[in-house]
């Protein structure tokens, strides 16, 4: 069973990898570009993920029925997060060379919120699956979902250019005229030291 699980994970990595060439002509290599068909990305995100769960979860027939019902609900909620993530990616791709400080800050904040929502969703469904199945099966679900999420993110982010915007510089803390040493900024200043005995 371990062999099948790791074979599925490696297969997903190969499928999602945009850096290499597919040895098998049946494998579709997806490159993330501004013109990428978002329906194609959504298909890959949902169908490949489902196959990993089919191969990775170890359940009996009764548990499978419960699992798929919960998984379908999870998938609906996760697709909303994926849609936000894809919109963020589109914004980034369109602005990566001309991004301002304000846009960069907003993008990073939106990305952080999306990642936090992702973790909260996993935690929510860990609790649900713990009750419907058991905590071990629920933990396996979380682990598989995390692996798939990382593979997808790496395959996409590995093809996204680094930010090269021409943003204005942020003001440096002033240096002391007497010593030329950098003075601590407001957040770096410590409270007055206690008197030494």
Tab-separated table of C-alpha atoms in Angstrom:
chain	number	residue	atom	x	y	z
A	1	UNK	CA	0.000	0.000	0.000
A	2	UNK	CA	2.893	2.366	0.799
A	3	UNK	CA	4.318	1.728	-2.655
A	4	UNK	CA	0.989	2.639	-4.282
A	5	UNK	CA	0.691	5.778	-2.165
A	6	UNK	CA	4.164	7.049	-3.024
A	7	UNK	CA	3.653	6.065	-6.640
A	8	UNK	CA	0.532	8.252	-6.673
A	9	UNK	CA	2.381	11.164	-5.072
A	10	UNK	CA	5.312	10.856	-7.466
A	11	UNK	CA	2.870	10.573	-10.362
A	12	UNK	CA	1.160	13.759	-9.245
A	13	UNK	CA	4.500	15.537	-8.934
A	14	UNK	CA	5.482	14.452	-12.423
A	15	UNK	CA	2.093	15.429	-13.775
A	16	UNK	CA	2.189	18.837	-12.173
A	17	UNK	CA	5.862	19.529	-12.826
A	18	UNK	CA	6.309	22.254	-15.373
A	19	UNK	CA	10.097	22.214	-15.311
A	20	UNK	CA	10.591	18.805	-16.915
A	21	UNK	CA	9.397	17.225	-20.084
A	22	UNK	CA	6.778	14.518	-19.960
A	23	UNK	CA	8.177	11.131	-20.911
A	24	UNK	CA	4.692	9.832	-21.617
A	25	UNK	CA	2.700	11.599	-24.338
A	26	UNK	CA	-0.514	11.118	-22.322
A	27	UNK	CA	0.740	13.428	-19.575
A	28	UNK	CA	-0.295	17.049	-19.925
A	29	UNK	CA	2.329	19.566	-18.847
A	30	UNK	CA	0.698	22.773	-17.649
A	31	UNK	CA	2.619	26.050	-17.848
A	32	UNK	CA	1.343	28.989	-15.856
A	33	UNK	CA	1.240	32.044	-18.064
A	34	UNK	CA	-1.074	35.042	-18.151
A	35	UNK	CA	-3.019	33.320	-20.954
A	36	UNK	CA	-3.481	30.022	-19.073
A	37	UNK	CA	-6.984	28.604	-19.181
A	38	UNK	CA	-8.237	28.816	-15.588
A	39	UNK	CA	-10.730	25.993	-16.210
A	40	UNK	CA	-7.784	23.727	-16.935
A	41	UNK	CA	-6.138	24.676	-13.633
A	42	UNK	CA	-9.382	24.097	-11.714
A	43	UNK	CA	-9.764	20.673	-13.333
A	44	UNK	CA	-6.246	19.661	-12.345
A	45	UNK	CA	-6.644	21.000	-8.821
A	46	UNK	CA	-9.794	18.976	-8.185
A	47	UNK	CA	-9.358	15.755	-10.187
A	48	UNK	CA	-5.713	15.040	-9.450
A	49	UNK	CA	-6.331	15.721	-5.763
A	50	UNK	CA	-9.224	13.257	-5.746
A	51	UNK	CA	-7.026	10.518	-7.229
A	52	UNK	CA	-4.413	11.022	-4.520
A	53	UNK	CA	-7.089	10.545	-1.858
A	54	UNK	CA	-8.399	7.420	-3.600
A	55	UNK	CA	-4.934	5.900	-3.467
A	56	UNK	CA	-3.750	7.316	-0.160
A	57	UNK	CA	-6.653	6.855	2.239
A	58	UNK	CA	-6.964	3.409	3.819
A	59	UNK	CA	-10.669	2.914	4.469
A	60	UNK	CA	-13.270	0.165	4.397
A	61	UNK	CA	-16.352	0.385	2.165
A	62	UNK	CA	-18.570	1.972	4.827
A	63	UNK	CA	-15.885	4.547	5.644
A	64	UNK	CA	-15.410	5.390	1.953
A	65	UNK	CA	-19.076	6.350	1.672
A	66	UNK	CA	-18.772	8.684	4.654
A	67	UNK	CA	-15.437	10.042	3.440
A	68	UNK	CA	-16.660	10.975	-0.055
A	69	UNK	CA	-19.718	12.753	1.321
A	70	UNK	CA	-17.517	14.865	3.594
A	71	UNK	CA	-14.892	15.284	0.872
A	72	UNK	CA	-17.484	16.692	-1.551
A	73	UNK	CA	-18.376	19.384	0.991
A	74	UNK	CA	-14.699	20.064	1.615
A	75	UNK	CA	-14.041	20.341	-2.108
A	76	UNK	CA	-16.786	22.965	-2.524
A	77	UNK	CA	-15.248	25.130	0.188
A	78	UNK	CA	-11.695	24.551	-1.029
A	79	UNK	CA	-12.613	25.565	-4.577
A	80	UNK	CA	-13.576	29.010	-3.283
A	81	UNK	CA	-10.112	29.373	-1.740
A	82	UNK	CA	-8.499	28.107	-4.945
A	83	UNK	CA	-10.451	30.689	-6.950
A	84	UNK	CA	-9.109	33.458	-4.689
A	85	UNK	CA	-5.601	32.034	-4.990
A	86	UNK	CA	-5.859	31.977	-8.790
A	87	UNK	CA	-7.085	35.584	-8.829
A	88	UNK	CA	-4.094	36.543	-6.672
A	89	UNK	CA	-1.817	34.700	-9.061
A	90	UNK	CA	-3.344	36.545	-12.012
A	91	UNK	CA	-2.849	39.877	-10.252
A	92	UNK	CA	0.736	38.995	-9.493
A	93	UNK	CA	1.509	37.898	-13.057
A	94	UNK	CA	0.006	41.072	-14.483
A	95	UNK	CA	1.837	43.347	-12.040
A	96	UNK	CA	5.096	41.536	-11.223
A	97	UNK	CA	7.285	43.954	-13.206
A	98	UNK	CA	5.495	47.155	-12.233
A	99	UNK	CA	4.402	46.487	-8.663
A	100	UNK	CA	4.360	49.401	-6.232
A	101	UNK	CA	5.143	49.121	-2.520
A	102	UNK	CA	1.442	49.394	-1.704
A	103	UNK	CA	0.474	46.696	-4.231
A	104	UNK	CA	3.207	44.370	-2.945
A	105	UNK	CA	2.009	44.824	0.626
A	106	UNK	CA	-1.615	44.158	-0.349
A	107	UNK	CA	-0.633	41.067	-2.348
A	108	UNK	CA	1.399	39.575	0.501
A	109	UNK	CA	-1.401	40.315	2.980
A	110	UNK	CA	-4.006	38.699	0.712
A	111	UNK	CA	-1.746	35.666	0.248
A	112	UNK	CA	-1.290	35.340	4.018
A	113	UNK	CA	-5.053	35.494	4.572
A	114	UNK	CA	-5.597	32.852	1.895
A	115	UNK	CA	-3.044	30.522	3.490
A	116	UNK	CA	-4.604	31.019	6.927
A	117	UNK	CA	-8.032	30.221	5.483
A	118	UNK	CA	-6.531	27.079	3.927
A	119	UNK	CA	-5.227	25.916	7.316
A	120	UNK	CA	-8.525	26.750	9.026
A	121	UNK	CA	-10.431	24.738	6.413
A	122	UNK	CA	-8.162	21.716	6.926
A	123	UNK	CA	-8.621	21.975	10.682
A	124	UNK	CA	-12.404	22.196	10.286
A	125	UNK	CA	-12.504	19.043	8.156
A	126	UNK	CA	-10.032	17.259	10.419
A	127	UNK	CA	-12.599	17.645	13.208
A	128	UNK	CA	-15.476	16.518	10.983
A	129	UNK	CA	-13.604	13.459	9.686
A	130	UNK	CA	-12.402	12.610	13.205
A	131	UNK	CA	-16.042	12.279	14.244
A	132	UNK	CA	-17.276	10.533	11.079
A	133	UNK	CA	-14.288	8.157	10.715
A	134	UNK	CA	-11.539	8.465	13.346
A	135	UNK	CA	-8.678	10.862	14.151
A	136	UNK	CA	-6.048	8.710	12.415
A	137	UNK	CA	-7.959	8.703	9.118
A	138	UNK	CA	-8.633	12.427	9.531
A	139	UNK	CA	-4.928	13.091	10.113
A	140	UNK	CA	-4.100	11.106	6.983
A	141	UNK	CA	-6.558	13.284	5.054
A	142	UNK	CA	-4.834	16.434	6.358
A	143	UNK	CA	-1.422	15.020	5.463
A	144	UNK	CA	-2.469	14.062	1.927
A	145	UNK	CA	-4.179	17.391	1.382
A	146	UNK	CA	-1.072	19.220	2.555
A	147	UNK	CA	1.170	17.219	0.205
A	148	UNK	CA	-1.105	17.842	-2.771
A	149	UNK	CA	-1.333	21.530	-1.908
A	150	UNK	CA	2.452	21.830	-1.735
A	151	UNK	CA	2.951	20.020	-5.036
A	152	UNK	CA	0.430	22.265	-6.760
A	153	UNK	CA	1.920	25.425	-5.253
A	154	UNK	CA	5.479	24.424	-6.165
A	155	UNK	CA	4.543	23.565	-9.727
A	156	UNK	CA	2.788	26.901	-10.181
A	157	UNK	CA	5.138	29.141	-8.215
A	158	UNK	CA	8.191	27.585	-9.857
A	159	UNK	CA	7.071	29.194	-13.109
A	160	UNK	CA	6.083	32.598	-11.789
A	161	UNK	CA	8.678	35.344	-12.232
A	162	UNK	CA	10.125	37.066	-9.194
A	163	UNK	CA	8.918	40.571	-8.400
A	164	UNK	CA	10.961	43.190	-10.255
A	165	UNK	CA	8.826	46.280	-9.698
A	166	UNK	CA	10.341	49.744	-9.584
A	167	UNK	CA	9.004	50.636	-6.159
A	168	UNK	CA	10.283	53.592	-4.215
A	169	UNK	CA	12.799	52.948	-1.450
A	170	UNK	CA	11.626	52.894	2.139
A	171	UNK	CA	13.253	55.569	4.324
A	172	UNK	CA	16.220	54.286	6.366
A	173	UNK	CA	16.568	55.164	10.066
A	174	UNK	CA	18.777	58.205	10.504
A	175	UNK	CA	22.414	57.835	11.585
A	176	UNK	CA	23.936	59.705	14.511
A	177	UNK	CA	25.856	62.803	13.399
A	178	UNK	CA	28.516	62.265	16.101
A	179	UNK	CA	29.290	58.567	15.574
A	180	UNK	CA	27.883	57.847	12.130
A	181	UNK	CA	26.219	54.774	13.663
A	182	UNK	CA	22.699	53.865	12.764
A	183	UNK	CA	20.176	54.918	15.399
A	184	UNK	CA	17.462	52.408	16.353
A	185	UNK	CA	14.049	52.962	14.809
A	186	UNK	CA	10.939	53.454	16.968
A	187	UNK	CA	10.159	49.727	17.090
A	188	UNK	CA	13.773	48.895	17.968
A	189	UNK	CA	14.126	51.284	20.902
A	190	UNK	CA	14.170	49.509	24.216
A	191	UNK	CA	12.632	50.634	27.444
A	192	UNK	CA	14.897	52.516	29.845
A	193	UNK	CA	17.342	50.214	31.571
A	194	UNK	CA	16.856	49.498	35.230
A	195	UNK	CA	19.460	51.110	37.471
A	196	UNK	CA	22.413	48.851	38.184
A	197	UNK	CA	23.188	48.171	41.874
